[in-house]
Amino acid sequence: MPELSDVEGFRRHFARYAKGHRIKGVDVPDPTLLRNARPRALRSAIVGKRFGEPDRHGKWLIAPAGRARVLLHFGMTGLLVWSGDARERHRYDRIVFELTGGQLRYRNMRRLGGVWLARSEKECQEVVGSLGPDALGLDADALAECIRGRRGGIKSALLDQRVIAGLGNLLSDEILWRARINPRKPASRIRSPALTRLHSEMEAVLQEANRHGRVPGKPGWLTGVRGEGDARCPRCRARLRRGTVAGRTSVWCPRCQRG
DNA sequence: CGTGTTGTTCAGTT
DNA sequence: TAACTGAACAACAC
C-alpha cells in the first residue's frame, strides 16, 4: 500500500495522535523489524522523551523524539495504527510505542521495510540521505533536471527513489496515464509539451491523493480499474494493456499513451 | 500448487 | 562509471 500519499496519511495520523505525547516504553514483539538497533538501545534513546512534529521524505516517515529520530519505512504492507487503550495486540504489530494516552503501533504483515533509530542528524542522513527530492512540490525545472541524462524509460526514472522520492508503482502509472506518456518512453526523449504535462499531472495526482491520505481507487482514475481483468481506459474506453515495465506490473492505455 | 503483490537492496550486466 | 535488470526478501490471497 504505502506510497507517498499513504505515508503522508500516516504522518498526519502521527501528528494527530502521537505528537506531544511522552514515550513511556517501547514493546518490540519482532526485533528483526528494528533494523539498526537493539530494543534496549531504542528505549534508552527515546523513552522519557516526547514525540515532536513528524516529517516525511518520499516514503519515509521521520518522527523526532528529543534529539533522536525514529525513521519508519512501510514496505508493501506496513501501516501505523493508533490505539487509545492497550487492547490485545494484532498479529502483525511489530513495534509498539507506548505513549501517554495510548499506543502507536507499527504494523506490517510482510515484514518488508522496518524501523530505524537515528541519534543524530548524521545518522538520519545515513539512512535517508540517498533519496532524491520529494515528488510533492517538485517544480517543473527540478523535474526536468531529475530525469535529464537517464538512459532508460520514464517509468523506471519515476520509480527510482534516488531520482525522485515518493512515487511507487500505482502513482507512477496514474501520473503517466494522465499525462498520456507511455511508461516505456525513454526519459531522455521527454521534452517541452510532454514534460509540462508530466509535471502538472504529477502535481494534480499527488494533491488529490494527499487529500485522501492514500492512493485512492476511484472513478476516473486508473487505480479505480487496474485490478479488473479486462479493464478499459476510463478516458477513451480502449482495452488497457498490462505488462512488465521497469520490473513491475504496469497498466497503460495503448490509445492514450502512444508517445 | 502455481501466480501475483502498492517496496528496497544486491549481484550481475550493459 | 552510471545505470539497468532480475532475483531475493516475506507472507499472504486467489
Coordinates of C-alpha atoms (C1' of nucleotides) in Angstrom, one line a residue:
Chain A
M1 CA 0.0 0.0 0.0
P2 CA 2.4 2.7 1.1
E3 CA 3.5 5.3 -1.5
L4 CA 3.9 9.0 -0.9
S5 CA 0.3 9.7 -0.2
D6 CA -0.2 6.7 2.1
V7 CA 2.9 7.8 4.1
E8 CA 1.5 11.4 4.2
G9 CA -1.7 9.9 5.7
F10 CA 0.4 8.1 8.3
R11 CA 2.3 11.4 9.0
R12 CA -1.0 13.2 9.7
H13 CA -2.2 10.3 11.8
F14 CA 1.0 10.5 13.8
A15 CA 0.7 14.3 14.1
R16 CA -2.8 14.0 15.4
Y17 CA -2.4 11.2 17.9
A18 CA 1.2 10.7 18.9
K19 CA 2.7 14.2 18.7
G20 CA 3.3 15.8 22.0
H21 CA 2.9 12.6 24.0
R22 CA 5.6 11.3 26.2
I23 CA 7.1 7.9 25.4
K24 CA 6.6 5.6 28.3
G25 CA 8.1 2.4 26.7
V26 CA 8.6 0.6 23.5
D27 CA 7.5 -3.0 23.1
V28 CA 9.2 -4.9 20.3
P29 CA 7.4 -8.2 19.5
D30 CA 9.6 -8.6 16.4
P31 CA 13.1 -7.3 16.9
T32 CA 14.1 -8.1 13.3
L33 CA 12.0 -5.2 12.1
L34 CA 14.1 -2.8 14.2
R35 CA 16.8 -2.7 11.6
N36 CA 19.8 -0.9 13.0
A37 CA 19.4 -1.1 16.8
R38 CA 18.5 -3.4 19.6
P39 CA 15.2 -2.7 21.5
R40 CA 17.3 -1.7 24.5
A41 CA 19.1 1.0 22.5
L42 CA 15.9 2.3 21.1
R43 CA 14.4 2.6 24.6
S44 CA 17.4 4.3 26.0
A45 CA 17.3 6.8 23.2
I46 CA 13.6 7.8 23.3
V47 CA 11.9 6.7 26.5
G48 CA 11.0 9.7 28.6
K49 CA 11.1 12.0 25.5
R50 CA 8.1 13.5 23.7
F51 CA 7.4 12.8 20.1
G52 CA 7.6 16.1 18.0
E53 CA 6.2 17.2 14.7
P54 CA 6.7 14.3 12.2
D55 CA 8.3 14.9 8.8
R56 CA 8.1 12.9 5.6
H57 CA 10.6 12.4 2.8
G58 CA 9.4 10.2 0.0
K59 CA 8.1 7.1 1.5
W60 CA 9.9 7.6 4.8
L61 CA 8.2 8.9 8.0
I62 CA 10.6 10.8 10.3
A63 CA 9.5 11.1 13.9
P64 CA 11.6 13.3 16.3
A65 CA 11.9 12.3 19.9
G66 CA 14.2 14.5 21.8
R67 CA 17.4 14.7 19.8
A68 CA 16.9 11.3 18.3
R69 CA 14.6 10.4 15.4
V70 CA 12.7 7.3 14.6
L71 CA 12.6 6.5 10.9
L72 CA 9.8 4.4 9.6
H73 CA 9.5 2.6 6.3
F74 CA 6.4 0.7 5.4
G75 CA 7.5 -1.7 2.7
M76 CA 4.5 -3.0 0.8
T77 CA 2.2 -3.9 3.7
G78 CA 3.1 -1.6 6.6
L79 CA 0.8 0.9 8.4
L80 CA 0.6 2.9 11.5
V81 CA -2.3 2.3 13.9
W82 CA -3.3 4.4 16.9
S83 CA -4.9 2.5 19.8
G84 CA -6.3 4.6 22.6
D85 CA -6.1 1.8 25.0
A86 CA -3.8 -1.2 25.3
R87 CA -6.1 -3.7 23.7
E88 CA -4.9 -7.0 22.5
R89 CA -2.0 -6.9 20.2
H90 CA -2.6 -7.6 16.5
R91 CA -0.7 -10.5 14.9
Y92 CA 1.3 -8.1 12.8
D93 CA 2.1 -5.4 15.3
R94 CA 5.9 -5.5 15.1
I95 CA 6.9 -2.4 17.2
V96 CA 4.6 -0.7 19.7
F97 CA 5.3 2.7 21.1
E98 CA 3.6 3.1 24.5
L99 CA 2.7 6.7 25.0
T100 CA 0.7 8.7 27.5
G101 CA -2.8 8.3 26.2
G102 CA -2.4 5.3 24.0
Q103 CA -0.3 3.2 21.8
L104 CA 1.2 3.8 18.4
R105 CA 1.7 0.6 16.5
Y106 CA 3.9 -0.1 13.6
R107 CA 2.0 -3.0 11.9
N108 CA 3.5 -4.9 8.9
M109 CA 2.3 -8.2 7.5
R110 CA 5.1 -9.0 5.1
R111 CA 8.0 -7.5 7.1
L112 CA 9.5 -5.6 4.2
G113 CA 10.6 -2.2 5.4
G114 CA 11.2 -1.6 9.1
V115 CA 12.1 1.0 11.8
W116 CA 15.5 2.7 12.2
L117 CA 16.9 4.7 15.0
A118 CA 18.9 7.8 14.3
R119 CA 20.6 9.5 17.3
S120 CA 21.7 12.5 15.3
E121 CA 21.2 14.3 12.0
K122 CA 24.3 12.5 10.7
E123 CA 22.7 9.1 11.5
C124 CA 19.5 10.2 9.9
Q125 CA 21.3 11.1 6.7
E126 CA 23.0 7.7 6.7
V127 CA 19.5 6.1 6.3
V128 CA 17.6 8.5 4.1
G129 CA 20.5 10.6 2.6
S130 CA 20.5 9.0 -0.8
L131 CA 16.9 9.9 -1.6
G132 CA 16.2 12.4 -4.4
P133 CA 13.9 15.4 -3.9
D134 CA 10.4 14.7 -2.7
A135 CA 7.9 14.3 -5.5
L136 CA 5.4 16.6 -3.8
G137 CA 6.1 20.3 -4.6
L138 CA 8.8 19.5 -7.1
D139 CA 8.8 22.3 -9.7
A140 CA 8.9 21.7 -13.5
D141 CA 12.6 22.7 -13.8
A142 CA 13.6 20.4 -11.0
L143 CA 11.7 17.6 -12.5
A144 CA 13.4 18.1 -15.8
E145 CA 16.8 18.1 -14.0
C146 CA 15.9 14.8 -12.3
I147 CA 15.2 12.9 -15.4
R148 CA 18.0 14.5 -17.5
G149 CA 20.6 12.1 -18.7
R150 CA 18.6 9.0 -17.8
R151 CA 19.1 6.2 -20.3
G152 CA 16.1 4.1 -19.5
G153 CA 12.4 4.5 -19.7
I154 CA 10.5 7.2 -17.9
K155 CA 8.7 4.8 -15.5
S156 CA 12.0 3.4 -14.3
A157 CA 13.1 7.0 -13.5
L158 CA 9.9 7.9 -11.7
L159 CA 10.3 4.7 -9.6
D160 CA 13.9 5.3 -8.7
Q161 CA 13.9 6.8 -5.2
R162 CA 17.4 8.3 -5.7
V163 CA 15.9 10.3 -8.6
I164 CA 12.6 11.4 -7.1
A165 CA 11.4 10.2 -3.7
G166 CA 7.9 9.1 -3.1
L167 CA 6.4 7.6 -6.3
G168 CA 5.6 3.9 -6.4
N169 CA 4.0 1.6 -8.9
L170 CA 0.5 2.9 -8.7
L171 CA 1.2 6.6 -8.6
S172 CA 3.7 6.3 -11.4
D173 CA 1.2 4.5 -13.7
E174 CA -1.5 7.0 -12.7
I175 CA 0.6 10.0 -13.5
L176 CA 1.9 8.7 -16.8
W177 CA -1.6 7.7 -17.9
R178 CA -3.0 11.2 -17.1
A179 CA 0.0 12.8 -18.9
R180 CA -0.5 10.5 -21.9
I181 CA 3.0 9.3 -21.8
N182 CA 3.9 5.6 -22.5
P183 CA 5.8 4.1 -19.5
R184 CA 8.5 2.7 -21.8
K185 CA 9.2 6.1 -23.4
P186 CA 12.9 6.9 -23.0
A187 CA 13.2 9.6 -20.2
S188 CA 15.7 11.5 -22.3
R189 CA 13.2 12.0 -25.1
I190 CA 10.6 13.7 -23.0
R191 CA 10.6 17.4 -23.8
S192 CA 8.6 20.5 -23.6
P193 CA 4.9 19.6 -24.1
A194 CA 5.1 16.2 -22.5
L195 CA 7.3 17.3 -19.7
T196 CA 4.9 20.1 -18.9
R197 CA 2.0 17.6 -18.8
L198 CA 4.1 15.2 -16.7
H199 CA 4.8 17.9 -14.1
S200 CA 1.2 19.2 -13.9
E201 CA -0.3 15.8 -13.7
M202 CA 2.2 14.7 -11.0
E203 CA 1.1 17.7 -9.0
A204 CA -2.6 17.1 -9.6
V205 CA -2.4 13.4 -8.7
L206 CA -0.3 14.0 -5.6
Q207 CA -2.6 16.8 -4.4
E208 CA -5.7 14.7 -4.8
A209 CA -4.2 11.5 -3.4
N210 CA -2.9 13.5 -0.4
R211 CA -6.3 14.8 0.4
H212 CA -7.4 11.2 0.8
G213 CA -4.3 10.3 2.7
R214 CA -3.7 7.3 0.4
V215 CA -3.7 6.4 -3.2
P216 CA -7.4 6.4 -4.0
G217 CA -9.1 3.8 -6.1
K218 CA -11.8 6.0 -7.5
P219 CA -13.9 6.5 -10.7
G220 CA -12.0 8.3 -13.4
W221 CA -8.7 7.0 -12.1
L222 CA -6.6 4.2 -13.4
T223 CA -6.4 2.9 -9.9
G224 CA -10.2 2.5 -10.0
V225 CA -10.0 -0.2 -12.7
R226 CA -6.4 -1.6 -12.7
G227 CA -7.4 -4.6 -10.6
E228 CA -10.1 -5.7 -13.1
G229 CA -9.3 -8.5 -15.6
D230 CA -10.2 -6.8 -18.8
A231 CA -10.2 -3.2 -17.7
R232 CA -10.9 -0.4 -20.1
C233 CA -9.4 3.1 -20.2
P234 CA -11.6 5.4 -18.0
R235 CA -10.9 8.2 -20.6
C236 CA -11.3 6.5 -24.1
R237 CA -12.7 3.0 -23.2
A238 CA -9.9 1.2 -25.1
R239 CA -8.8 -2.1 -23.6
L240 CA -6.0 -1.3 -21.2
R241 CA -2.6 -3.1 -21.6
R242 CA -0.8 -4.8 -18.9
G243 CA 2.9 -5.8 -18.9
T244 CA 6.2 -5.6 -17.1
V245 CA 7.9 -2.2 -17.2
A246 CA 10.9 -1.5 -15.0
G247 CA 10.4 -4.8 -13.4
R248 CA 6.9 -4.0 -12.2
T249 CA 3.4 -4.8 -13.4
S250 CA 2.3 -1.8 -15.3
V251 CA -1.1 -0.8 -16.7
W252 CA -1.4 1.7 -19.5
C253 CA -3.7 2.7 -22.4
P254 CA -2.4 1.8 -25.8
R255 CA -4.5 4.5 -27.4
C256 CA -4.0 7.4 -25.0
Q257 CA -0.4 6.7 -24.2
R258 CA 1.2 6.3 -27.7
G259 CA 4.0 8.8 -27.2
Chain B
dC1 C1' 0.3 -25.7 -6.2
dG2 C1' 1.2 -22.1 -9.1
dT3 C1' 0.9 -16.9 -9.8
dG4 C1' 0.9 -12.2 -8.3
dT5 C1' 1.7 -8.3 -5.0
dT6 C1' 1.4 -0.9 -3.5
dG7 C1' 8.9 -1.7 -1.8
dT8 C1' 14.0 -1.9 -1.4
dT9 C1' 18.5 -4.0 -2.0
dC10 C1' 22.1 -6.5 -4.0
dA11 C1' 24.6 -9.0 -7.5
dG12 C1' 25.5 -9.1 -12.1
dT13 C1' 25.4 -6.8 -16.7
dT14 C1' 25.5 -3.2 -20.3
Chain C
dT1 C1' 31.2 4.9 -14.1
dA2 C1' 26.4 5.2 -14.4
dA3 C1' 22.5 2.9 -14.7
dC4 C1' 19.9 -1.0 -16.0
dT5 C1' 17.8 -5.9 -14.9
dG6 C1' 16.3 -9.6 -12.3
dA7 C1' 16.4 -12.2 -8.0
dA8 C1' 15.7 -12.2 -3.3
dC9 C1' 13.2 -10.9 0.7
dA10 C1' 8.2 -12.2 3.1
dA11 C1' 3.5 -13.6 3.8
dC12 C1' -0.3 -13.8 2.2
dA13 C1' -4.8 -14.1 -1.5
dC14 C1' -6.6 -16.3 -5.3

